[in-house]
Amino acid sequence: GQLFKVAVLPGDGIGPEVMAEALKVLDAVEKRYDVKFERTHANVGGAGIDLEGRALPETTVNICKAADAILFGSVGGPKWETLPPDEQPERGALLPLRKIFGLYANLRPAIIFPSLTSASSLKEEVIAGGFDILVIRELTGGIYFSQPKGIDGAGRDRVGVDTMRYSVPEIERIAHVAFQAAQKRGKKVCSIDKANVLSTSVLWREIVINIAKEYPDVELSHMYVDNAAMQLVRWPKQFDVILCENMFGDILSDEAAMLTGSLGMLPSASLAEGTFGMYEPSGGSAPDIAGQGIANPIAQILSAGMMLRYSFGMVEAADAIDNAVAKVLDQGYRTRDIYQEKAGEKLVNTKEIGDAIIANL
Amino acid sequence: GQLFKVAVLPGDGIGPEVMAEALKVLDAVEKRYDVKFERTHANVGGAGIDLEGRALPETTVNICKAADAILFGSVGGPKWETLPPDEQPERGALLPLRKIFGLYANLRPAIIFPSLTSASSLKEEVIAGGFDILVIRELTGGIYFSQPKGIDGAGRDRVGVDTMRYSVPEIERIAHVAFQAAQKRGKKVCSIDKANVLSTSVLWREIVINIAKEYPDVELSHMYVDNAAMQLVRWPKQFDVILCENMFGDILSDEAAMLTGSLGMLPSASLAEGTFGMYEPSGGSAPDIAGQGIANPIAQILSAGMMLRYSFGMVEAADAIDNAVAKVLDQGYRTRDIYQEKAGEKLVNTKEIGDAIIANL
Ligand SMILES: CC(C)[C@H](C(=O)O)[C@@H](O)C(=O)O
Ligand SMILES: CC(C)[C@H](C(=O)O)[C@@H](O)C(=O)O
């Protein structure tokens, strides 16, 4: 059988509780398929700060380097909010992880399950039947990482500067990811830019058009980022794959995620070239409900599923996890965040819904 | 009586038709108040390109320079979409106008009228009773105008670069606009940034906190732009004044506008230091319905109202226009874009709703 090494980084807040359920699912996968997941736990985020003095301790980086993939929980909480931005759990862990491991392709599905449409703040008629958007965000370039960046001068003469920079190869590789993803789903890519204002966007659009020629079966369209922010609200079903540079992807993927109404359901993948990747829920660490055993572990479980699919090539097992989650929702199981007091719904806790998913595997 | 000079730039698409109604409203104001509006028409956008060879002709700039304010229609359409970005109607007219006239403060109300909540794609329970957000966007700095900006190199070695830069005085003056606006309304400012990633945002947040000390009656909060894109969808009523740098304001003001469901109702003001300003509808030129006399002129009429309020100090007349619009909506008058086939609604054309507003002045 195969052996995969997983760096397990539960993090803060609800991270450890929902991670426990995802690990139970990995156990179940080991029983059903000829595979072993060797897991090494490491501290990250606030837990890293408290136990090892920084959001991304050296030991954690080394454990990740020795692994085939990172399964990440969530980080952050009020306890660490007064630290300087660079040292805070989210920024201090996520940005270095992306850079060190070259995680250039962020895949964020925004799926609304037909049985959960009423959780969205959008009208029933706008989202009837659900929608299924995949935001593909460039994650290691643009205004997040380019130089110069900083504050120069003193007092009222200070000037803040950030730089957005994109090279042709950076745009090409993320465009390939988007077109290849689209080939496996709705065969449409909507590329987001602000080509009427930004030079990076002019280059972005030109290169995306070039790469599109290698994917004649995929339909390419372009949309300005301001219009995309509107169109997501107006009619989300018009989108299949949305391709964005780093900053636009940060904003639009969160907007799209919120439109589903169930942040606790959305996984994400951040992929490097090759098969290495980091997998994490799209929602936050929810410190307000941490430790109560009531958090929704579905996003974490689906993130583990994405790990099997993208880093380990276990498409069948990944599909099985996705299907088990869908079945459990159809059976009416609901954690508190998605419970709507409707007939047929069963209010359950973190462990119970995890068990139900495993029972359906 | 007073005399104000208005540069009238109807532009393209529905621009001329809706402008005609706004000018009728100015006529009506002249009759009721001791004031004259001397109007000089000029070409802009596609009309500028077709008649004078460029989106912002020199004559138009001079007419604007001689005026106390600019009343702007809308620009753009399929005819000019294949021109290079710099020459296109929107970019080629709007960005130079902002720069030449120092229009640093963009005010974009996103108001949902209680009688029009059903036009929004948000659920009734999310927007019951309407909402009233004022987005204040910095309009002459940031990544729109800072250098270096361009594409360097050749072939696959090309690199695109844009620069986001903010100085302390640039942040201070727009912050003052936001706090002063908040004092006249809900007394809350939510400042948007990405201080966990951008240096400009770190400076932005520090300066906004400083300026806030001069407005102890206004409550200041901060929100990351990605979270703001979510919160607008989740619960728009939490916001009063939203303060943004240029690019974030572009995205969030459009998102907020779309949440109202009635883009044809939303005016905007772009203010310089002193009293000069440019006033324009938030919606586009709607080439698909141009020339049919069915466009909604309310955004253009409310833009004229903002001109009276902000450039001419005619608060009473501006209030009268706002009230007349509200009354006409209460009376059930609806252009096609806001018509919902409900009892009590009267479907009317551009001229008819303009006349009804004047009758209510
Ligand atoms: C925490 C922050 C640096 C991060 C980002 O902006 O990328 C987060 O918002 C995300 O989307 O993962
Ligand atoms: C046309 C474009 C340059 C402009 C902008 O991005 O500012 C427009 O989107 C706006 O918001 O007025």
XYZ file of N, CA, C and O in Angstrom, chain B residues 17-125:
436
model
N -30.664 61.403 -22.542
C -32.093 61.372 -22.165
C -32.304 61.651 -20.684
O -33.234 62.357 -20.290
N -31.450 61.039 -19.866
C -31.646 61.250 -18.428
C -31.156 62.645 -18.034
O -31.720 63.282 -17.139
N -30.134 63.137 -18.740
C -29.653 64.496 -18.478
C -30.763 65.517 -18.742
O -30.930 66.496 -17.993
N -31.544 65.291 -19.808
C -32.628 66.225 -20.146
C -33.578 66.394 -18.963
O -34.043 67.511 -18.671
N -33.845 65.287 -18.263
C -34.760 65.372 -17.109
C -34.110 66.122 -15.951
O -34.764 66.915 -15.264
N -32.813 65.896 -15.742
C -32.119 66.616 -14.661
C -32.110 68.115 -14.948
O -32.259 68.934 -14.029
N -31.959 68.475 -16.218
C -31.942 69.898 -16.570
C -33.332 70.514 -16.372
O -33.457 71.667 -15.934
N -34.378 69.742 -16.645
C -35.748 70.212 -16.364
C -35.910 70.487 -14.868
O -36.557 71.465 -14.467
N -35.311 69.620 -14.060
C -35.394 69.831 -12.607
C -34.643 71.113 -12.224
O -35.119 71.897 -11.390
N -33.494 71.364 -12.854
C -32.777 72.613 -12.570
C -33.629 73.825 -12.975
O -33.662 74.842 -12.263
N -34.337 73.721 -14.122
C -35.268 74.799 -14.517
C -36.280 75.053 -13.400
O -36.566 76.197 -13.042
N -36.825 73.965 -12.887
C -37.857 74.087 -11.844
C -37.273 74.729 -10.584
O -37.942 75.534 -9.911
N -36.026 74.371 -10.261
C -35.377 74.971 -9.085
C -35.187 76.471 -9.310
O -35.396 77.286 -8.399
N -34.811 76.858 -10.524
C -34.659 78.284 -10.855
C -35.948 79.049 -10.599
O -35.939 80.190 -10.129
N -37.074 78.413 -10.924
C -38.372 79.085 -10.743
C -38.735 79.257 -9.277
O -39.410 80.208 -8.910
N -38.306 78.311 -8.456
C -38.714 78.326 -7.050
C -37.723 79.055 -6.137
O -38.084 79.511 -5.072
N -36.468 79.108 -6.551
C -35.445 79.747 -5.713
C -34.823 80.886 -6.502
O -34.874 80.906 -7.727
N -34.196 81.806 -5.808
C -33.600 82.973 -6.457
C -32.195 82.622 -6.961
O -31.194 83.022 -6.382
N -32.149 81.858 -8.070
C -30.879 81.321 -8.540
C -30.938 81.111 -10.054
O -32.029 80.926 -10.619
N -29.801 81.225 -10.704
C -29.720 80.897 -12.141
C -28.602 79.879 -12.343
O -27.534 79.983 -11.733
N -28.864 78.888 -13.179
C -27.825 77.930 -13.555
C -27.454 78.163 -15.010
O -28.243 77.861 -15.905
N -26.275 78.717 -15.234
C -25.822 78.931 -16.604
C -25.173 77.638 -17.090
O -24.178 77.199 -16.538
N -25.749 77.029 -18.109
C -25.296 75.693 -18.516
C -24.556 75.732 -19.837
O -25.034 76.315 -20.791
N -23.425 75.075 -19.896
C -22.697 74.947 -21.154
C -22.509 73.460 -21.444
O -21.955 72.727 -20.628
N -23.015 73.043 -22.578
C -22.899 71.632 -22.950
C -21.539 71.344 -23.568
O -20.963 72.190 -24.246
N -21.035 70.129 -23.329
C -19.756 69.728 -23.918
C -19.772 68.223 -24.165
O -20.504 67.478 -23.512
N -18.950 67.795 -25.116
C -18.881 66.375 -25.481
C -17.927 65.617 -24.574
O -16.874 66.131 -24.208
N -18.294 64.394 -24.276
C -17.419 63.553 -23.465
C -17.641 62.087 -23.825
O -18.705 61.730 -24.349
N -16.653 61.264 -23.555
C -16.787 59.827 -23.785
C -16.831 59.500 -25.268
O -16.103 60.085 -26.074
N -17.704 58.555 -25.647
C -17.832 58.175 -27.048
C -18.223 59.377 -27.902
O -17.736 59.542 -29.029
N -19.083 60.223 -27.374
C -19.478 61.433 -28.099
C -18.268 62.324 -28.341
O -18.134 62.933 -29.414
N -17.373 62.389 -27.362
C -16.142 63.166 -27.538
C -15.263 62.568 -28.634
O -14.738 63.279 -29.493
N -15.141 61.234 -28.600
C -14.334 60.532 -29.611
C -14.910 60.771 -31.008
O -14.201 61.145 -31.941
N -16.217 60.580 -31.148
C -16.847 60.689 -32.462
C -16.807 62.119 -33.005
O -16.601 62.335 -34.192
N -17.009 63.097 -32.144
C -17.160 64.474 -32.629
C -15.869 65.281 -32.557
O -15.678 66.213 -33.330
N -14.990 64.942 -31.592
C -13.779 65.746 -31.461
C -12.503 64.911 -31.358
O -11.437 65.437 -31.043
N -12.626 63.603 -31.578
C -11.417 62.779 -31.689
C -10.865 62.210 -30.393
O -9.912 61.443 -30.400
N -11.444 62.585 -29.247
C -10.961 61.975 -28.007
C -12.015 62.026 -26.902
O -12.917 62.868 -26.918
N -11.865 61.108 -25.937
C -12.890 60.941 -24.904
C -13.049 62.201 -24.053
O -14.148 62.498 -23.561
N -11.948 62.915 -23.862
C -12.040 64.166 -23.102
C -11.397 65.294 -23.920
O -10.215 65.616 -23.743
N -12.161 65.900 -24.825
C -11.598 66.947 -25.689
C -11.159 68.166 -24.867
O -11.721 68.457 -23.807
N -10.175 68.859 -25.417
C -9.640 70.082 -24.815
C -10.754 71.109 -24.530
O -10.806 71.714 -23.454
N -11.651 71.296 -25.496
C -12.760 72.253 -25.304
C -13.596 71.872 -24.086
O -14.039 72.742 -23.329
N -13.794 70.579 -23.905
C -14.599 70.115 -22.772
C -13.892 70.450 -21.452
O -14.521 70.942 -20.504
N -12.577 70.206 -21.427
C -11.807 70.534 -20.221
C -11.942 72.029 -19.916
O -12.161 72.438 -18.767
N -11.850 72.858 -20.964
C -11.925 74.306 -20.747
C -13.310 74.739 -20.255
O -13.424 75.617 -19.395
N -14.327 74.137 -20.802
C -15.690 74.442 -20.346
C -15.835 74.055 -18.867
O -16.420 74.791 -18.070
N -15.266 72.907 -18.494
C -15.324 72.478 -17.092
C -14.542 73.445 -16.197
O -14.969 73.760 -15.080
N -13.389 73.907 -16.706
C -12.568 74.825 -15.915
C -13.288 76.133 -15.647
O -13.104 76.765 -14.592
N -14.111 76.546 -16.589
C -14.836 77.811 -16.447
C -16.092 77.651 -15.585
O -16.772 78.631 -15.279
N -16.395 76.415 -15.195
C -17.657 76.154 -14.494
C -17.462 76.046 -12.985
O -16.339 75.957 -12.488
N -18.575 76.088 -12.244
C -18.553 75.881 -10.794
C -18.729 74.405 -10.439
O -18.443 73.986 -9.312
N -19.245 73.630 -11.400
C -19.448 72.201 -11.167
C -19.695 71.526 -12.504
O -20.062 72.178 -13.488
N -19.480 70.212 -12.509
C -19.728 69.413 -13.715
C -20.902 68.477 -13.441
O -20.899 67.751 -12.447
N -21.899 68.525 -14.327
C -22.963 67.525 -14.261
C -22.700 66.546 -15.398
O -22.713 66.913 -16.577
N -22.417 65.318 -15.017
C -21.920 64.301 -15.952
C -23.001 63.252 -16.156
O -23.662 62.842 -15.196
N -23.186 62.796 -17.404
C -24.177 61.747 -17.673
C -23.551 60.380 -17.485
O -23.291 59.938 -16.370
N -23.289 59.703 -18.574
C -22.591 58.420 -18.487
C -21.903 58.201 -19.818
O -22.312 58.755 -20.833
N -20.839 57.398 -19.806
C -20.075 57.212 -21.033
C -19.815 55.741 -21.296
O -19.888 54.910 -20.402
N -19.534 55.432 -22.564
C -19.182 54.074 -22.944
C -20.254 53.395 -23.770
O -21.406 53.837 -23.798
N -19.841 52.318 -24.433
C -20.757 51.545 -25.265
C -19.940 50.647 -26.173
O -18.734 50.821 -26.314
N -20.614 49.652 -26.778
C -19.901 48.648 -27.594
C -19.070 49.271 -28.718
O -18.009 48.749 -29.081
N -19.546 50.387 -29.256
C -18.876 51.028 -30.394
C -17.404 51.339 -30.110
O -16.582 51.359 -31.015
N -17.076 51.627 -28.850
C -15.716 52.091 -28.544
C -14.926 51.075 -27.709
O -13.855 51.389 -27.202
N -15.469 49.873 -27.574
C -14.841 48.896 -26.676
C -13.546 48.310 -27.195
O -12.779 47.709 -26.445
N -13.301 48.451 -28.514
C -12.091 47.855 -29.078
C -10.930 48.845 -29.121
O -9.833 48.494 -29.538
N -11.149 50.061 -28.674
C -10.057 51.034 -28.598
C -9.081 50.619 -27.492
O -9.446 49.884 -26.576
N -7.835 51.098 -27.560
C -6.908 50.843 -26.445
C -7.489 51.415 -25.148
O -8.159 52.461 -25.188
N -7.259 50.722 -24.010
C -7.864 51.137 -22.730
C -7.768 52.643 -22.447
O -8.754 53.271 -22.059
N -6.602 53.215 -22.690
C -6.395 54.644 -22.413
C -7.335 55.559 -23.175
O -7.585 56.684 -22.750
N -7.775 55.097 -24.341
C -8.588 55.960 -25.206
C -10.074 55.697 -25.059
O -10.903 56.410 -25.627
N -10.421 54.636 -24.338
C -11.843 54.296 -24.222
C -12.613 55.366 -23.453
O -12.042 56.090 -22.635
N -13.923 55.443 -23.723
C -14.727 56.520 -23.142
C -14.629 56.634 -21.620
O -14.391 57.727 -21.097
N -14.768 55.513 -20.906
C -14.809 55.573 -19.443
C -13.484 56.014 -18.856
O -13.365 57.030 -18.193
N -12.463 55.212 -19.144
C -11.151 55.477 -18.605
C -10.578 56.789 -19.131
O -10.001 57.582 -18.393
N -10.756 56.999 -20.453
C -10.171 58.166 -21.106
C -10.809 59.483 -20.691
O -10.219 60.549 -20.845
N -12.010 59.413 -20.151
C -12.663 60.646 -19.692
C -12.586 60.776 -18.170
O -12.207 61.816 -17.637
N -12.926 59.700 -17.468
C -13.079 59.820 -16.014
C -11.760 60.037 -15.293
O -11.647 60.923 -14.435
N -10.736 59.222 -15.631
C -9.485 59.357 -14.878
C -8.850 60.737 -15.068
O -8.459 61.368 -14.080
N -8.757 61.259 -16.314
C -8.195 62.615 -16.453
C -9.047 63.684 -15.761
O -8.497 64.611 -15.156
N -10.357 63.563 -15.829
C -11.201 64.560 -15.139
C -10.903 64.573 -13.641
O -10.769 65.627 -13.013
N -10.778 63.378 -13.059
C -10.494 63.295 -11.615
C -9.161 63.959 -11.300
O -9.037 64.680 -10.307
N -8.170 63.692 -12.151
C -6.827 64.198 -11.882
C -6.763 65.710 -12.104
O -6.268 66.454 -11.245
N -7.268 66.160 -13.248
C -7.179 67.589 -13.598
C -7.873 68.445 -12.542
O -7.375 69.503 -12.156
N -9.026 67.981 -12.083
C -9.802 68.808 -11.150
C -9.602 68.419 -9.683
O -10.278 68.944 -8.802
N -8.683 67.508 -9.432
C -8.380 67.130 -8.048
C -9.598 66.598 -7.302
O -9.806 66.905 -6.120
N -10.389 65.771 -7.973
C -11.640 65.256 -7.385
C -11.308 64.087 -6.460
O -11.476 62.925 -6.811
N -10.825 64.404 -5.276
C -10.244 63.358 -4.421
C -11.261 62.613 -3.574
O -10.961 61.566 -3.019
N -12.468 63.159 -3.464
C -13.453 62.536 -2.558
C -14.689 62.103 -3.326
O -15.476 62.924 -3.787
N -14.841 60.798 -3.464
C -15.983 60.240 -4.175
C -17.024 59.775 -3.155
O -16.733 58.945 -2.291
N -18.220 60.340 -3.250
C -19.312 59.989 -2.334
C -20.325 59.160 -3.103
O -20.939 59.657 -4.053
N -20.498 57.926 -2.695
C -21.465 57.068 -3.392
C -22.469 56.487 -2.412
O -22.213 55.492 -1.750
N -23.646 57.096 -2.322
C -24.685 56.539 -1.461
C -25.195 55.218 -2.040
O -25.381 55.113 -3.245
N -25.396 54.236 -1.188
C -26.093 53.007 -1.584
C -27.306 52.915 -0.681
O -27.225 52.460 0.459
N -28.412 53.433 -1.194
C -29.638 53.516 -0.401
C -30.665 52.592 -0.993
O -30.835 52.562 -2.211
N -31.316 51.829 -0.145
C -32.420 51.028 -0.628
C -33.699 51.651 -0.084
O -33.874 51.804 1.112
N -34.526 52.124 -1.004
C -35.782 52.744 -0.592
C -36.726 51.661 -0.089
O -36.860 50.622 -0.734
N -37.370 51.901 1.069
C -38.260 50.877 1.625
C -39.254 50.340 0.596
O -39.535 49.144 0.570
N -39.730 51.188 -0.319
C -40.715 50.706 -1.296
C -40.065 49.888 -2.412
O -40.760 49.323 -3.246
N -38.749 49.814 -2.435
C -38.075 49.087 -3.522
C -37.240 47.906 -3.034
O -36.426 47.369 -3.775
N -37.448 47.489 -1.778
C -36.616 46.401 -1.253
C -36.709 45.145 -2.110
O -35.747 44.392 -2.210
N -37.838 44.943 -2.771
C -37.969 43.692 -3.524
C -37.108 43.664 -4.775
O -36.965 42.627 -5.403
N -36.520 44.803 -5.166
C -35.620 44.811 -6.329
C -34.252 44.232 -5.986
O -33.490 43.860 -6.875
N -33.930 44.148 -4.721
C -32.624 43.643 -4.307
C -32.577 42.130 -4.432
O -33.593 41.460 -4.295
N -31.399 41.586 -4.694
C -31.294 40.124 -4.706
C -31.099 39.576 -3.293
O -30.997 38.374 -3.099
N -31.060 40.471 -2.299
C -30.997 40.021 -0.910
C -32.399 39.700 -0.395
O -33.386 40.288 -0.824
N -32.428 38.796 0.555
C -33.700 38.401 1.155
C -34.383 39.553 1.870
O -33.718 40.380 2.493
N -35.686 39.542 1.810
C -36.506 40.550 2.484
C -36.084 40.718 3.950
O -35.935 41.835 4.440
N -35.858 39.604 4.659
C -35.528 39.710 6.089
C -34.175 40.376 6.324
O -33.926 40.936 7.386
